[in-house]
XYZ file of N, CA and C in Angstrom:
699
model
N -56.073 276.377 163.780
C -56.594 275.137 164.357
C -55.779 274.777 165.597
N -56.465 274.570 166.699
C -55.760 274.252 167.945
C -55.624 272.741 168.061
N -54.387 272.292 168.262
C -54.143 270.862 168.413
C -53.300 270.629 169.647
N -53.675 269.660 170.435
C -52.894 269.277 171.603
C -51.597 268.638 171.128
N -50.485 269.362 171.230
C -49.242 268.857 170.647
C -48.735 267.624 171.369
N -49.005 267.525 172.656
C -48.620 266.292 173.348
C -49.352 265.141 172.703
N -50.639 265.310 172.502
C -51.430 264.247 171.899
C -50.940 263.898 170.513
N -50.635 264.890 169.707
C -50.128 264.624 168.368
C -48.817 263.869 168.443
N -47.967 264.260 169.389
C -46.682 263.573 169.512
C -46.835 262.119 169.885
N -47.674 261.858 170.856
C -47.897 260.479 171.268
C -48.525 259.704 170.132
N -49.491 260.336 169.491
C -50.181 259.676 168.399
C -49.242 259.453 167.228
N -48.599 260.480 166.770
C -47.730 260.361 165.609
C -46.593 259.399 165.880
N -46.023 259.538 167.011
C -44.934 258.656 167.332
C -45.414 257.382 167.873
N -46.578 257.433 168.223
C -47.200 256.357 168.928
C -46.445 256.254 170.130
N -45.742 258.612 170.410
C -45.176 259.288 171.597
C -44.377 260.273 171.739
N -44.321 262.487 172.942
C -43.436 262.578 173.837
C -44.172 261.992 174.505
N -44.254 261.408 174.427
C -44.167 260.819 173.750
C -44.034 261.877 173.119
N -43.168 262.735 173.235
C -43.661 263.830 173.906
C -43.924 264.974 173.326
N -43.916 265.424 172.486
C -44.393 266.752 172.445
C -44.512 267.290 171.081
N -44.983 266.718 170.136
C -45.182 267.350 168.883
C -44.898 266.499 167.706
N -43.989 266.879 166.780
C -43.952 266.138 165.558
C -42.670 266.269 164.713
N -41.892 264.868 163.652
C -40.664 265.105 162.875
C -40.301 264.013 161.921
N -39.389 264.191 161.030
C -39.339 263.328 159.846
C -38.640 262.024 160.082
N -39.127 260.978 159.468
C -38.522 259.668 159.568
C -38.204 259.114 158.217
N -37.400 258.048 158.180
C -37.038 257.421 156.921
C -38.188 256.592 156.398
N -38.194 256.369 155.085
C -39.248 255.581 154.475
C -39.076 254.103 154.759
N -37.833 253.650 154.905
C -37.555 252.242 155.134
C -37.135 252.029 156.574
N -37.576 250.963 157.211
C -37.142 250.679 158.581
C -35.663 250.400 158.626
N -35.007 250.943 159.648
C -33.556 250.819 159.736
C -33.167 249.510 160.393
N -32.051 248.951 159.944
C -31.501 247.749 160.541
C -30.729 248.148 161.771
N -31.017 247.510 162.904
C -30.324 247.847 164.131
C -29.727 246.597 164.745
N -28.685 246.817 165.554
C -28.061 245.704 166.241
C -29.056 245.120 167.227
N -29.346 243.828 167.156
C -30.357 243.247 168.030
C -29.871 243.167 169.467
N -30.775 243.442 170.390
C -30.468 243.228 171.790
C -30.756 241.772 172.125
N -30.275 241.334 173.278
C -30.479 239.940 173.663
C -31.951 239.604 173.741
N -32.750 240.541 174.312
C -34.175 240.278 174.447
C -34.872 240.309 173.106
N -34.410 241.181 172.205
C -35.125 241.377 170.947
C -34.887 240.264 169.952
N -33.861 239.423 170.173
C -33.554 238.381 169.214
C -34.403 237.141 169.395
N -35.214 237.112 170.457
C -36.063 235.952 170.667
C -37.134 235.875 169.594
N -37.562 234.680 169.271
C -38.564 234.480 168.234
C -39.896 235.071 168.663
N -40.565 235.769 167.744
C -41.875 236.333 168.023
C -42.760 236.090 166.822
N -42.871 234.857 166.405
C -43.579 234.541 165.186
C -45.079 234.338 165.372
N -45.502 233.925 166.550
C -46.923 233.647 166.758
C -47.658 234.918 167.150
N -48.773 235.222 166.516
C -49.521 236.421 166.886
C -50.105 236.300 168.284
N -50.334 237.455 168.923
C -50.903 237.451 170.265
C -52.294 236.814 170.228
N -52.709 236.285 171.381
C -54.000 235.625 171.474
C -55.105 236.547 170.992
N -56.016 236.002 170.168
C -57.173 236.733 169.658
C -56.814 237.858 168.698
N -55.557 237.980 168.342
C -55.146 238.995 167.384
C -54.902 238.337 166.034
N -55.361 238.955 164.947
C -55.224 238.320 163.632
C -53.776 238.214 163.188
N -53.488 237.166 162.434
C -52.156 237.020 161.859
C -51.941 238.122 160.833
N -50.764 238.729 160.872
C -50.468 239.818 159.952
C -49.917 239.263 158.647
N -50.537 239.658 157.536
C -50.107 239.239 156.207
C -50.183 240.438 155.273
N -49.189 240.538 154.392
C -49.126 241.670 153.489
C -50.406 241.762 152.661
N -50.955 242.965 152.586
C -52.180 243.208 151.838
C -53.432 243.150 152.683
N -53.355 242.551 153.876
C -54.532 242.463 154.746
C -54.810 243.797 155.427
N -56.065 243.991 155.832
C -56.492 245.199 156.532
C -56.966 244.821 157.928
N -56.634 245.660 158.895
C -57.031 245.418 160.281
C -57.684 246.680 160.828
N -58.772 246.503 161.566
C -59.449 247.644 162.182
C -58.540 248.286 163.228
N -58.597 249.619 163.284
C -57.752 250.333 164.227
C -58.002 249.939 165.667
N -59.259 249.668 166.032
C -59.569 249.292 167.414
C -58.915 247.963 167.780
N -58.899 247.019 166.834
C -58.267 245.721 167.071
C -56.756 245.896 167.161
N -56.206 246.685 166.244
C -54.769 246.938 166.256
C -54.346 247.590 167.562
N -55.121 248.576 168.018
C -54.794 249.266 169.264
C -54.785 248.301 170.443
N -55.773 247.420 170.507
C -55.839 246.463 171.619
C -54.642 245.521 171.609
N -54.297 245.017 170.408
C -53.189 244.066 170.307
C -51.858 244.728 170.636
N -51.652 245.951 170.144
C -50.407 246.660 170.400
C -50.299 247.058 171.866
N -51.408 247.522 172.446
C -51.392 247.909 173.852
C -51.104 246.707 174.745
N -51.670 245.542 174.404
C -51.382 244.327 175.160
C -49.894 243.988 175.093
N -49.299 244.156 173.909
C -47.869 243.875 173.761
C -47.038 244.836 174.588
N -47.432 246.114 174.626
C -46.704 247.108 175.403
C -46.780 246.826 176.896
N -47.989 246.558 177.386
C -48.147 246.335 178.822
C -47.596 244.989 179.252
N -47.432 244.081 178.314
C -46.907 242.763 178.644
C -45.396 242.682 178.639
N -44.729 243.733 178.171
C -43.272 243.713 178.121
C -42.678 244.099 179.470
N -41.455 243.642 179.745
C -40.779 244.009 180.991
C -40.467 245.496 181.026
N -40.325 246.090 179.863
C -40.021 247.510 179.764
C -39.465 247.813 178.391
N -39.392 249.092 178.069
C -38.836 249.473 176.779
C -38.270 250.885 176.851
N -37.401 251.186 175.900
C -36.874 252.539 175.725
C -37.111 252.933 174.277
N -37.337 254.211 174.036
C -37.626 254.678 172.686
C -36.993 256.039 172.453
N -36.731 256.314 171.182
C -36.224 257.622 170.773
C -37.245 258.262 169.848
N -37.604 259.512 170.119
C -38.530 260.245 169.277
C -37.845 261.453 168.660
N -38.188 261.744 167.439
C -37.709 262.962 166.789
C -38.921 263.790 166.401
N -38.969 265.010 166.908
C -40.126 265.877 166.719
C -39.647 267.250 166.295
N -39.925 267.627 165.049
C -39.483 268.918 164.524
C -37.989 269.100 164.745
N -37.235 268.038 164.531
C -35.790 268.083 164.682
C -35.306 267.958 166.104
N -36.212 267.850 167.057
C -35.838 267.739 168.467
C -35.977 266.289 168.906
N -34.913 265.749 169.492
C -34.942 264.363 169.952
C -35.389 264.279 171.401
N -36.235 263.306 171.684
C -36.663 263.002 173.040
C -36.434 261.514 173.283
N -36.272 261.154 174.529
C -36.145 259.743 174.886
C -37.240 259.398 175.892
N -37.790 258.216 175.727
C -38.840 257.739 176.631
C -38.477 256.354 177.126
N -38.685 256.126 178.415
C -38.477 254.805 178.998
C -39.718 254.437 179.794
N -40.041 253.151 179.812
C -41.241 252.718 180.522
C -41.045 251.339 181.132
N -41.583 251.173 182.328
C -41.702 249.861 182.961
C -43.174 249.687 183.308
N -43.948 249.075 182.415
C -45.410 249.027 182.588
C -45.869 248.394 183.890
N -45.177 247.357 184.369
C -45.632 246.678 185.580
C -45.614 247.592 186.794
N -44.796 248.652 186.743
C -44.713 249.614 187.839
C -45.479 250.895 187.531
N -46.132 250.940 186.375
C -46.823 252.158 185.981
C -45.869 253.321 185.870
N -44.633 253.030 185.404
C -43.589 254.049 185.390
C -43.250 254.472 183.963
N -43.154 255.766 183.758
C -42.834 256.333 182.453
C -41.967 257.561 182.653
N -40.931 257.676 181.835
C -40.063 258.853 181.893
C -39.825 259.337 180.472
N -40.059 260.621 180.226
C -39.747 261.216 178.938
C -38.878 262.435 179.160
N -37.735 262.455 178.498
C -36.778 263.543 178.651
C -36.570 264.203 177.297
N -36.704 265.526 177.248
C -36.461 266.256 176.011
C -35.824 267.600 176.342
N -35.203 268.261 175.368
C -34.607 269.579 175.628
C -35.635 270.629 176.015
N -36.890 270.425 175.633
C -37.930 271.408 175.928
C -38.514 271.201 177.311
N -38.778 269.953 177.646
C -39.369 269.652 178.933
C -39.425 268.155 179.162
N -39.607 267.760 180.403
C -39.549 266.352 180.757
C -40.666 266.006 181.730
N -41.033 264.732 181.724
C -42.118 264.240 182.584
C -41.721 262.887 183.151
N -42.029 262.666 184.426
C -41.874 261.351 185.039
C -43.204 260.976 185.678
N -43.630 259.759 185.431
C -44.847 259.210 186.037
C -44.488 257.905 186.725
N -44.844 257.759 187.978
C -44.675 256.499 188.701
C -45.976 256.256 189.464
N -46.779 255.328 188.966
C -48.079 255.095 189.583
C -48.951 256.331 189.474
N -49.423 256.805 190.627
C -50.274 257.995 190.644
C -49.484 259.288 190.787
N -48.174 259.178 190.943
C -47.344 260.372 191.140
C -46.813 260.877 189.798
N -46.735 262.215 189.671
C -46.263 262.827 188.443
C -45.372 264.020 188.754
N -44.339 264.209 187.946
C -43.437 265.343 188.075
C -43.139 265.889 186.687
N -42.918 267.197 186.623
C -42.600 267.833 185.344
C -41.416 268.770 185.525
N -40.771 269.082 184.401
C -39.596 269.960 184.433
C -39.443 270.608 183.067
N -39.374 271.933 183.034
C -39.057 272.623 181.782
C -37.540 272.748 181.683
N -37.060 273.282 180.562
C -35.606 273.418 180.376
C -34.996 274.412 181.356
N -35.828 275.280 181.938
C -35.306 276.311 182.835
C -35.767 276.151 184.279
N -36.445 275.037 184.578
C -36.959 274.853 185.936
C -36.408 273.570 186.541
N -36.662 273.424 187.834
C -36.335 272.183 188.520
C -37.560 271.260 188.438
N -37.358 269.988 188.816
C -38.495 269.069 188.868
C -39.512 269.589 189.875
N -40.780 269.461 189.549
C -41.831 269.940 190.426
C -43.108 269.160 190.177
N -44.043 269.292 191.106
C -45.357 268.695 190.909
C -46.060 269.438 189.777
N -46.912 268.758 189.028
C -47.624 269.432 187.932
C -48.419 270.635 188.424
N -48.442 271.673 187.593
C -49.176 272.891 187.911
C -49.712 273.472 186.607
N -50.959 273.153 186.300
C -51.528 273.611 185.035
C -51.748 275.123 185.017
N -51.671 275.775 186.188
C -51.841 277.222 186.264
C -50.502 277.946 186.335
N -49.411 277.239 186.094
C -48.080 277.832 186.186
C -47.922 279.000 185.209
N -47.170 280.017 185.632
C -46.886 281.147 184.749
C -45.913 280.763 183.642
N -45.224 279.636 183.812
C -44.337 279.102 182.767
C -45.211 278.268 181.829
N -45.415 278.715 180.600
C -46.322 277.985 179.702
C -45.861 276.565 179.402
N -44.552 276.329 179.443
C -44.053 274.974 179.207
C -44.441 274.072 180.373
N -44.254 274.561 181.593
C -44.639 273.786 182.774
C -46.143 273.528 182.765
N -46.924 274.539 182.410
C -48.380 274.366 182.359
C -48.761 273.321 181.323
N -48.117 273.371 180.149
C -48.414 272.394 179.106
C -47.987 270.993 179.487
N -46.798 270.877 180.076
C -46.329 269.575 180.527
C -47.228 269.018 181.626
N -47.726 269.901 182.482
C -48.600 269.465 183.560
C -49.891 268.891 183.003
N -50.447 269.549 181.985
C -51.648 269.019 181.348
C -51.369 267.676 180.697
N -50.213 267.582 180.051
C -49.832 266.326 179.407
C -49.650 265.221 180.430
N -48.986 265.550 181.541
C -48.726 264.543 182.572
C -50.019 263.979 183.134
N -51.018 264.840 183.297
C -52.283 264.379 183.863
C -53.016 263.452 182.910
N -52.691 263.545 181.609
C -53.383 262.727 180.610
C -52.711 261.383 180.376
N -51.516 261.192 180.915
C -50.789 259.948 180.671
C -51.423 258.799 181.438
N -51.649 257.711 180.746
C -52.186 256.493 181.351
C -51.069 255.444 181.358
N -50.484 255.127 182.526
C -49.395 254.156 182.567
C -49.760 252.784 182.001
N -51.069 252.464 181.984
C -51.470 251.186 181.403
C -51.455 251.237 179.878
N -51.333 252.434 179.319
C -51.211 252.621 177.869
C -50.049 253.578 177.650
N -48.812 253.141 177.940
C -47.669 254.051 178.018
C -47.344 254.782 176.728
N -47.761 254.251 175.578
C -47.492 254.934 174.325
C -48.691 255.735 173.834
N -49.751 255.784 174.618
C -50.908 256.567 174.233
C -51.585 256.081 172.973
N -51.596 254.760 172.769
C -52.088 254.229 171.498
C -53.578 253.932 171.482
N -54.198 253.798 172.640
C -55.584 253.345 172.676
C -56.500 254.225 171.834
N -56.257 255.535 171.874
C -57.111 256.429 171.119
C -56.509 256.910 169.823
N -55.377 256.322 169.423
C -54.641 256.831 168.266
C -54.908 256.066 166.992
N -55.531 254.909 167.083
C -55.611 254.023 165.927
C -57.035 253.872 165.413
N -57.676 254.986 165.147
C -59.009 254.928 164.555
C -58.893 254.541 163.088
N -60.014 254.098 162.522
C -60.001 253.761 161.100
C -59.438 252.383 160.821
N -58.873 252.216 159.640
C -58.320 250.936 159.219
C -56.850 251.085 158.862
N -56.114 249.990 159.043
C -54.691 249.958 158.708
C -54.429 248.763 157.799
N -53.614 248.997 156.801
C -53.297 247.965 155.817
C -51.837 247.583 155.929
N -51.556 246.283 155.868
C -50.174 245.810 155.876
C -49.593 246.069 154.490
N -48.687 247.045 154.406
C -48.178 247.495 153.112
C -46.771 246.991 152.803
N -46.160 246.266 153.735
C -44.814 245.755 153.486
C -44.209 245.187 154.749
N -42.953 244.796 154.652
C -42.229 244.258 155.802
C -40.840 244.891 155.861
N -40.200 244.756 156.990
C -38.847 245.263 157.172
C -38.209 244.589 158.367
N -37.187 245.205 158.924
C -36.473 244.640 160.065
C -36.199 245.718 161.102
N -36.459 245.401 162.353
C -36.137 246.264 163.485
C -35.610 245.393 164.615
N -34.511 245.818 165.239
C -33.960 245.108 166.388
C -33.824 243.612 166.110
N -33.443 243.285 164.889
C -33.225 241.890 164.531
C -34.482 241.091 164.293
N -35.636 241.725 164.278
C -36.895 241.024 164.086
C -37.594 241.531 162.826
N -38.363 240.655 162.208
C -39.197 241.081 161.090
C -40.337 241.932 161.622
N -40.619 243.024 160.932
C -41.751 243.859 161.288
C -42.660 244.028 160.076
N -43.941 244.230 160.371
C -44.941 244.486 159.347
C -45.273 245.976 159.365
N -45.320 246.603 158.204
C -45.635 248.015 158.094
C -47.138 248.172 157.915
N -47.778 248.827 158.875
C -49.226 249.053 158.822
C -49.488 250.531 158.595
N -50.123 250.838 157.486
C -50.354 252.229 157.099
C -51.832 252.575 157.224
N -52.098 253.773 157.737
C -53.478 254.206 157.867
C -53.553 255.674 158.210
N -54.764 256.157 158.399
C -55.007 257.562 158.708
C -55.821 257.662 159.986
N -55.387 258.541 160.875
C -56.091 258.753 162.136
C -56.509 260.210 162.240
N -57.694 260.444 162.766
C -58.164 261.813 162.974
C -58.008 262.157 164.444
N -57.183 263.168 164.735
C -56.926 263.566 166.107
C -57.335 265.015 166.304
N -58.402 265.229 167.057
C -58.890 266.567 167.374
C -59.085 267.379 166.092
N -59.639 266.737 165.074
C -59.916 267.422 163.823
C -58.740 267.509 162.880
N -57.612 266.926 163.252
C -56.426 266.940 162.409
C -56.189 265.544 161.855
N -55.991 265.437 160.556
C -55.733 264.147 159.930
C -54.254 263.815 160.037
N -53.955 262.631 160.557
C -52.582 262.190 160.753
C -52.344 260.928 159.940
N -51.377 260.980 159.036
C -50.988 259.803 158.264
C -49.984 259.003 159.085
N -50.306 257.727 159.361
C -49.493 256.912 160.253
C -48.925 255.688 159.551
N -47.718 255.301 159.938
C -47.149 254.001 159.575
C -46.560 253.400 160.845
N -47.095 252.264 161.265
C -46.579 251.545 162.423
C -45.771 250.340 161.952
N -44.692 250.039 162.656
C -43.895 248.848 162.383
C -44.028 247.915 163.587
N -44.731 246.803 163.399
C -44.994 245.892 164.504
C -44.533 244.489 164.144
N -44.145 243.735 165.157
C -43.729 242.356 164.938
C -44.956 241.466 164.767
N -44.723 240.188 164.516
C -45.824 239.246 164.337
C -46.697 239.159 165.573
N -46.119 239.423 166.751
C -46.931 239.414 167.968
C -47.240 240.831 168.454
N -47.204 241.784 167.527
C -47.704 243.138 167.735
C -46.845 244.012 168.640
N -45.583 243.681 168.822
C -44.692 244.613 169.515
C -44.446 245.800 168.590
N -44.777 247.023 169.014
C -44.618 248.199 168.148
C -43.190 248.740 168.223
N -42.370 248.414 167.256
C -40.957 248.784 167.318
C -40.645 250.114 166.665
N -41.584 250.685 165.932
C -41.366 252.011 165.337
C -42.685 252.560 164.837
N -42.724 253.867 164.668
C -43.895 254.530 164.091
C -43.451 255.840 163.465
N -44.061 256.183 162.351
C -43.852 257.495 161.759
C -45.223 258.090 161.467
N -45.294 259.398 161.490
C -46.554 260.059 161.210
C -46.327 261.441 160.653
N -47.306 261.919 159.903
C -47.205 263.271 159.363
C -48.586 263.901 159.327
N -48.617 265.206 159.539
C -49.853 265.970 159.491
C -49.511 267.397 159.124
N -50.518 268.245 159.082
C -50.306 269.661 158.806
C -51.006 270.465 159.874
N -50.305 271.423 160.423
C -50.847 272.266 161.482
C -50.609 273.715 161.119
N -51.696 274.471 160.963
C -51.588 275.888 160.599
C -50.718 276.093 159.362
N -50.878 275.207 158.388
C -50.147 275.323 157.138
C -48.735 274.799 157.174
N -48.301 274.280 158.319
C -46.948 273.765 158.465
C -46.977 272.246 158.496
N -46.098 271.632 157.703
C -46.001 270.178 157.694
C -45.268 269.709 158.939
N -45.864 268.760 159.652
C -45.283 268.242 160.886
C -45.118 266.730 160.772
N -43.916 266.259 161.039
C -43.620 264.833 160.956
C -42.975 264.370 162.248
N -43.238 263.111 162.607
C -42.689 262.530 163.831
C -42.206 261.111 163.574
N -41.104 260.767 164.212
C -40.590 259.397 164.141
C -40.364 258.881 165.557
N -40.766 257.664 165.812
C -40.462 256.987 167.070
C -39.806 255.653 166.760
N -38.717 255.367 167.457
C -38.020 254.095 167.282
C -37.779 253.468 168.647
N -38.188 252.235 168.820
C -37.862 251.498 170.040
C -36.386 251.115 169.984
N -35.644 251.470 171.033
C -34.219 251.149 171.080
C -33.922 249.961 171.995
N -34.811 249.693 172.942
C -34.726 248.499 173.794
C -36.131 247.955 173.979
N -36.282 246.653 173.832
C -37.606 246.039 173.978
C -37.528 244.880 174.955
N -38.515 244.787 175.840
C -38.596 243.746 176.860
C -37.401 243.804 177.801
N -36.996 245.016 178.131
C -35.905 245.257 179.074
C -36.427 246.219 180.143
N -36.442 245.793 181.392
C -36.941 246.649 182.471
C -36.094 247.915 182.572
N -36.768 249.032 182.772
C -36.091 250.325 182.888
C -36.153 250.812 184.335
N -35.045 251.356 184.821
C -35.014 251.892 186.184
C -35.443 253.363 186.163
N -36.635 253.618 186.657
C -37.190 254.966 186.663
C -37.427 255.355 188.121
N -36.794 256.446 188.561
C -36.872 256.823 189.966
C -37.510 258.204 190.103
N -38.128 258.437 191.242
C -38.763 259.724 191.510
C -37.687 260.801 191.632
N -37.900 261.963 191.017
C -36.889 263.014 191.068
C -36.909 263.824 192.352
N -37.952 263.681 193.161
C -38.048 264.465 194.386
C -38.177 263.542 195.599
């Protein structure tokens, strides 16, 4: 079964977002709150339903509310673990800027400009016909990135999600929303951790690809903090 691993990574992590899939803990981890993250976020976003344990929310509604929270933030940084490989992602939505760095390959997007880099190459313009399969794959991924949806969530939240519990992230209460998403014929089990106003502070996902179990974890490490992302060339 052929699966777009970039897509699975973004979806499962809710991101390389970048590039595939890895295991996360069952319970949300307690982290030292940042100055921005300690602000109260008790009121749900406009037109978004209040989150309560046991309630179910349509994936399309959840995607809209989460995407609004992402694009409305000054910026964020995240850590992804995919098949034991850690990647970092930073975004400043108001500038349409996204940077993902991993040991396998990296991507920078600023507005309409895109650059890619494999572990053995320099930064370059995307080239889907590159003889380097990593550069070709990253180039395809870069072309699919929508800076207005920096975590790639718009198409990731099909179906229904149920609030199955609560926890704490970055000093804030989060609601655990569990559901199943179908991505290119692959079933992905998802758990999102979002605040009362739908800031997505973590996500875990698992699926099976060619008989291999694939898991991904994404954790927001900075929220509502502008990130300095500069062009590499």
